[in-house]
Amino acid sequence: YDFGLRSLRGVLMCAGGLKRADASVSEELILLRALRDMNVPKFIREDMELFMLLINDLFPGMETPPSEQGQLVVAMRDSLLERGLQEHAVIMAKAVQLYESKLTRHCNMVVGKTLSGKSVGWK
């Protein structure tokens, strides 16, 4: 077993799940989305910009649709309101990324500065 291929296996497993969910979507778009979904949650802002440049070079002219987690976002808003917290776009986006990461990984770690929304995103 080559442990260097773990991330490739994860992307392929994610792509397979996306293909099974909607077989009518082009394979290029599925691979692009799998690469995005598996990698974006791990990046800091500077690395994200570089990653998106690489993705645009690999898939010129293709745009990935935003993640469709409508019910999750509604539930997150309701939960924030119940606890008297404000809705913040960055925390909402990171919470969706965390949810998607939990769907594709066995283990997740949330790291960041104090008061950056880690606990709120996890809950």
PDB file of C-alpha atoms in Angstrom:
ATOM      1  CA  TYR A   1       0.000   0.000   0.000  1.00  0.00           C
ATOM      2  CA  ASP A   2       1.356   3.386  -1.011  1.00  0.00           C
ATOM      3  CA  PHE A   3       0.402   5.881   1.666  1.00  0.00           C
ATOM      4  CA  GLY A   4       1.226   8.738  -0.733  1.00  0.00           C
ATOM      5  CA  LEU A   5      -1.903   7.876  -2.705  1.00  0.00           C
ATOM      6  CA  ARG A   6      -4.345   8.333   0.180  1.00  0.00           C
ATOM      7  CA  SER A   7      -5.473  11.752  -0.985  1.00  0.00           C
ATOM      8  CA  LEU A   8      -5.927  10.500  -4.552  1.00  0.00           C
ATOM      9  CA  ARG A   9      -8.076   7.638  -3.295  1.00  0.00           C
ATOM     10  CA  GLY A  10     -10.221  10.068  -1.332  1.00  0.00           C
ATOM     11  CA  VAL A  11     -10.785  12.270  -4.384  1.00  0.00           C
ATOM     12  CA  LEU A  12     -11.703   9.238  -6.487  1.00  0.00           C
ATOM     13  CA  MET A  13     -14.107   7.954  -3.821  1.00  0.00           C
ATOM     14  CA  CYS A  14     -15.740  11.380  -3.620  1.00  0.00           C
ATOM     15  CA  ALA A  15     -15.962  11.570  -7.433  1.00  0.00           C
ATOM     16  CA  GLY A  16     -17.542   8.119  -7.507  1.00  0.00           C
ATOM     17  CA  GLY A  17     -20.165   9.197  -5.005  1.00  0.00           C
ATOM     18  CA  LEU A  18     -20.947  12.311  -7.027  1.00  0.00           C
ATOM     19  CA  LYS A  19     -21.229  10.265 -10.225  1.00  0.00           C
ATOM     20  CA  ARG A  20     -23.575   7.773  -8.581  1.00  0.00           C
ATOM     21  CA  ALA A  21     -25.699  10.638  -7.238  1.00  0.00           C
ATOM     22  CA  ASP A  22     -26.138  12.190 -10.709  1.00  0.00           C
ATOM     23  CA  ALA A  23     -24.879  10.207 -13.701  1.00  0.00           C
ATOM     24  CA  SER A  24     -25.909  12.951 -16.163  1.00  0.00           C
ATOM     25  CA  VAL A  25     -23.151  15.357 -15.012  1.00  0.00           C
ATOM     26  CA  SER A  26     -19.972  15.418 -17.101  1.00  0.00           C
ATOM     27  CA  GLU A  27     -16.999  13.552 -15.666  1.00  0.00           C
ATOM     28  CA  GLU A  28     -14.810  16.660 -15.918  1.00  0.00           C
ATOM     29  CA  LEU A  29     -17.223  18.623 -13.730  1.00  0.00           C
ATOM     30  CA  ILE A  30     -17.457  15.729 -11.272  1.00  0.00           C
ATOM     31  CA  LEU A  31     -13.667  15.531 -10.963  1.00  0.00           C
ATOM     32  CA  LEU A  32     -13.396  19.301 -10.609  1.00  0.00           C
ATOM     33  CA  ARG A  33     -16.006  19.304  -7.860  1.00  0.00           C
ATOM     34  CA  ALA A  34     -14.412  16.339  -6.068  1.00  0.00           C
ATOM     35  CA  LEU A  35     -11.009  18.041  -6.116  1.00  0.00           C
ATOM     36  CA  ARG A  36     -12.563  21.218  -4.743  1.00  0.00           C
ATOM     37  CA  ASP A  37     -14.661  19.520  -2.080  1.00  0.00           C
ATOM     38  CA  MET A  38     -11.787  17.374  -0.835  1.00  0.00           C
ATOM     39  CA  ASN A  39      -9.153  20.104  -0.734  1.00  0.00           C
ATOM     40  CA  VAL A  40     -10.675  23.529  -0.113  1.00  0.00           C
ATOM     41  CA  PRO A  41     -11.536  22.922   3.564  1.00  0.00           C
ATOM     42  CA  LYS A  42      -7.856  22.215   4.292  1.00  0.00           C
ATOM     43  CA  PHE A  43      -6.452  25.425   2.820  1.00  0.00           C
ATOM     44  CA  ILE A  44      -5.660  28.808   4.285  1.00  0.00           C
ATOM     45  CA  ARG A  45      -6.597  31.838   2.166  1.00  0.00           C
ATOM     46  CA  GLU A  46      -3.227  32.123   0.416  1.00  0.00           C
ATOM     47  CA  ASP A  47      -3.154  28.434  -0.502  1.00  0.00           C
ATOM     48  CA  MET A  48      -6.751  28.637  -1.667  1.00  0.00           C
ATOM     49  CA  GLU A  49      -5.845  31.299  -4.224  1.00  0.00           C
ATOM     50  CA  LEU A  50      -2.997  29.143  -5.562  1.00  0.00           C
ATOM     51  CA  PHE A  51      -5.200  26.057  -5.662  1.00  0.00           C
ATOM     52  CA  MET A  52      -7.878  27.879  -7.644  1.00  0.00           C
ATOM     53  CA  LEU A  53      -5.248  29.074 -10.145  1.00  0.00           C
ATOM     54  CA  LEU A  54      -4.094  25.473 -10.595  1.00  0.00           C
ATOM     55  CA  ILE A  55      -7.676  24.242 -10.989  1.00  0.00           C
ATOM     56  CA  ASN A  56      -8.364  26.931 -13.601  1.00  0.00           C
ATOM     57  CA  ASP A  57      -5.284  25.786 -15.530  1.00  0.00           C
ATOM     58  CA  LEU A  58      -6.380  22.133 -15.379  1.00  0.00           C
ATOM     59  CA  PHE A  59     -10.021  22.852 -16.248  1.00  0.00           C
ATOM     60  CA  PRO A  60     -10.011  26.023 -18.380  1.00  0.00           C
ATOM     61  CA  GLY A  61     -13.375  27.700 -18.740  1.00  0.00           C
ATOM     62  CA  MET A  62     -15.153  25.393 -16.270  1.00  0.00           C
ATOM     63  CA  GLU A  63     -16.827  26.758 -13.178  1.00  0.00           C
ATOM     64  CA  THR A  64     -17.911  24.625 -10.281  1.00  0.00           C
ATOM     65  CA  PRO A  65     -21.396  25.234  -9.027  1.00  0.00           C
ATOM     66  CA  PRO A  66     -21.542  26.204  -5.362  1.00  0.00           C
ATOM     67  CA  SER A  67     -22.276  23.422  -2.921  1.00  0.00           C
ATOM     68  CA  GLU A  68     -25.971  22.834  -2.585  1.00  0.00           C
ATOM     69  CA  GLN A  69     -26.538  22.469   1.128  1.00  0.00           C
ATOM     70  CA  GLY A  70     -29.755  24.492   1.341  1.00  0.00           C
ATOM     71  CA  GLN A  71     -31.368  22.480   4.137  1.00  0.00           C
ATOM     72  CA  LEU A  72     -28.144  22.512   6.131  1.00  0.00           C
ATOM     73  CA  VAL A  73     -27.824  26.290   5.816  1.00  0.00           C
ATOM     74  CA  VAL A  74     -31.427  26.770   6.947  1.00  0.00           C
ATOM     75  CA  ALA A  75     -30.831  24.498   9.953  1.00  0.00           C
ATOM     76  CA  MET A  76     -27.621  26.380  10.810  1.00  0.00           C
ATOM     77  CA  ARG A  77     -29.449  29.725  10.689  1.00  0.00           C
ATOM     78  CA  ASP A  78     -32.188  28.398  12.957  1.00  0.00           C
ATOM     79  CA  SER A  79     -29.593  27.037  15.397  1.00  0.00           C
ATOM     80  CA  LEU A  80     -27.722  30.348  15.492  1.00  0.00           C
ATOM     81  CA  LEU A  81     -30.937  32.275  16.126  1.00  0.00           C
ATOM     82  CA  GLU A  82     -31.958  29.902  18.921  1.00  0.00           C
ATOM     83  CA  ARG A  83     -28.635  30.487  20.648  1.00  0.00           C
ATOM     84  CA  GLY A  84     -28.726  34.263  20.126  1.00  0.00           C
ATOM     85  CA  LEU A  85     -25.742  34.284  17.756  1.00  0.00           C
ATOM     86  CA  GLN A  86     -25.281  36.301  14.578  1.00  0.00           C
ATOM     87  CA  GLU A  87     -25.070  34.734  11.150  1.00  0.00           C
ATOM     88  CA  HIS A  88     -21.590  35.359   9.723  1.00  0.00           C
ATOM     89  CA  ALA A  89     -20.879  34.429   6.087  1.00  0.00           C
ATOM     90  CA  VAL A  90     -17.372  33.079   6.718  1.00  0.00           C
ATOM     91  CA  ILE A  91     -18.456  30.906   9.650  1.00  0.00           C
ATOM     92  CA  MET A  92     -21.425  29.602   7.638  1.00  0.00           C
ATOM     93  CA  ALA A  93     -19.146  28.721   4.699  1.00  0.00           C
ATOM     94  CA  LYS A  94     -16.631  27.018   6.980  1.00  0.00           C
ATOM     95  CA  ALA A  95     -19.388  25.046   8.718  1.00  0.00           C
ATOM     96  CA  VAL A  96     -20.607  23.772   5.336  1.00  0.00           C
ATOM     97  CA  GLN A  97     -17.019  22.842   4.424  1.00  0.00           C
ATOM     98  CA  LEU A  98     -16.665  21.015   7.733  1.00  0.00           C
ATOM     99  CA  TYR A  99     -19.901  19.117   7.075  1.00  0.00           C
ATOM    100  CA  GLU A 100     -18.725  18.114   3.592  1.00  0.00           C
ATOM    101  CA  SER A 101     -15.330  17.126   4.986  1.00  0.00           C
ATOM    102  CA  LYS A 102     -16.989  14.920   7.602  1.00  0.00           C
ATOM    103  CA  LEU A 103     -18.878  13.150   4.804  1.00  0.00           C
ATOM    104  CA  THR A 104     -15.653  12.160   3.043  1.00  0.00           C
ATOM    105  CA  ARG A 105     -13.106  11.686   5.836  1.00  0.00           C
ATOM    106  CA  HIS A 106     -12.781   9.407   8.850  1.00  0.00           C
ATOM    107  CA  CYS A 107     -11.145  12.066  10.991  1.00  0.00           C
ATOM    108  CA  ASN A 108     -11.359  15.841  11.092  1.00  0.00           C
ATOM    109  CA  MET A 109      -9.488  18.453  13.075  1.00  0.00           C
ATOM    110  CA  VAL A 110     -10.607  22.046  13.482  1.00  0.00           C
ATOM    111  CA  VAL A 111      -7.796  24.492  14.192  1.00  0.00           C
ATOM    112  CA  GLY A 112      -7.661  28.276  14.286  1.00  0.00           C
ATOM    113  CA  LYS A 113      -7.270  31.351  16.394  1.00  0.00           C
ATOM    114  CA  THR A 114      -9.289  32.069  19.504  1.00  0.00           C
ATOM    115  CA  LEU A 115     -12.806  33.377  18.742  1.00  0.00           C
ATOM    116  CA  SER A 116     -12.568  32.393  15.052  1.00  0.00           C
ATOM    117  CA  GLY A 117     -15.780  30.327  15.126  1.00  0.00           C
ATOM    118  CA  LYS A 118     -14.405  26.804  15.566  1.00  0.00           C
ATOM    119  CA  SER A 119     -16.840  25.744  18.293  1.00  0.00           C
ATOM    120  CA  VAL A 120     -19.815  27.415  16.642  1.00  0.00           C
ATOM    121  CA  GLY A 121     -18.989  25.749  13.320  1.00  0.00           C
ATOM    122  CA  TRP A 122     -18.612  22.359  14.957  1.00  0.00           C
ATOM    123  CA  LYS A 123     -21.936  22.601  16.823  1.00  0.00           C
TER     124      LYS A 123
END
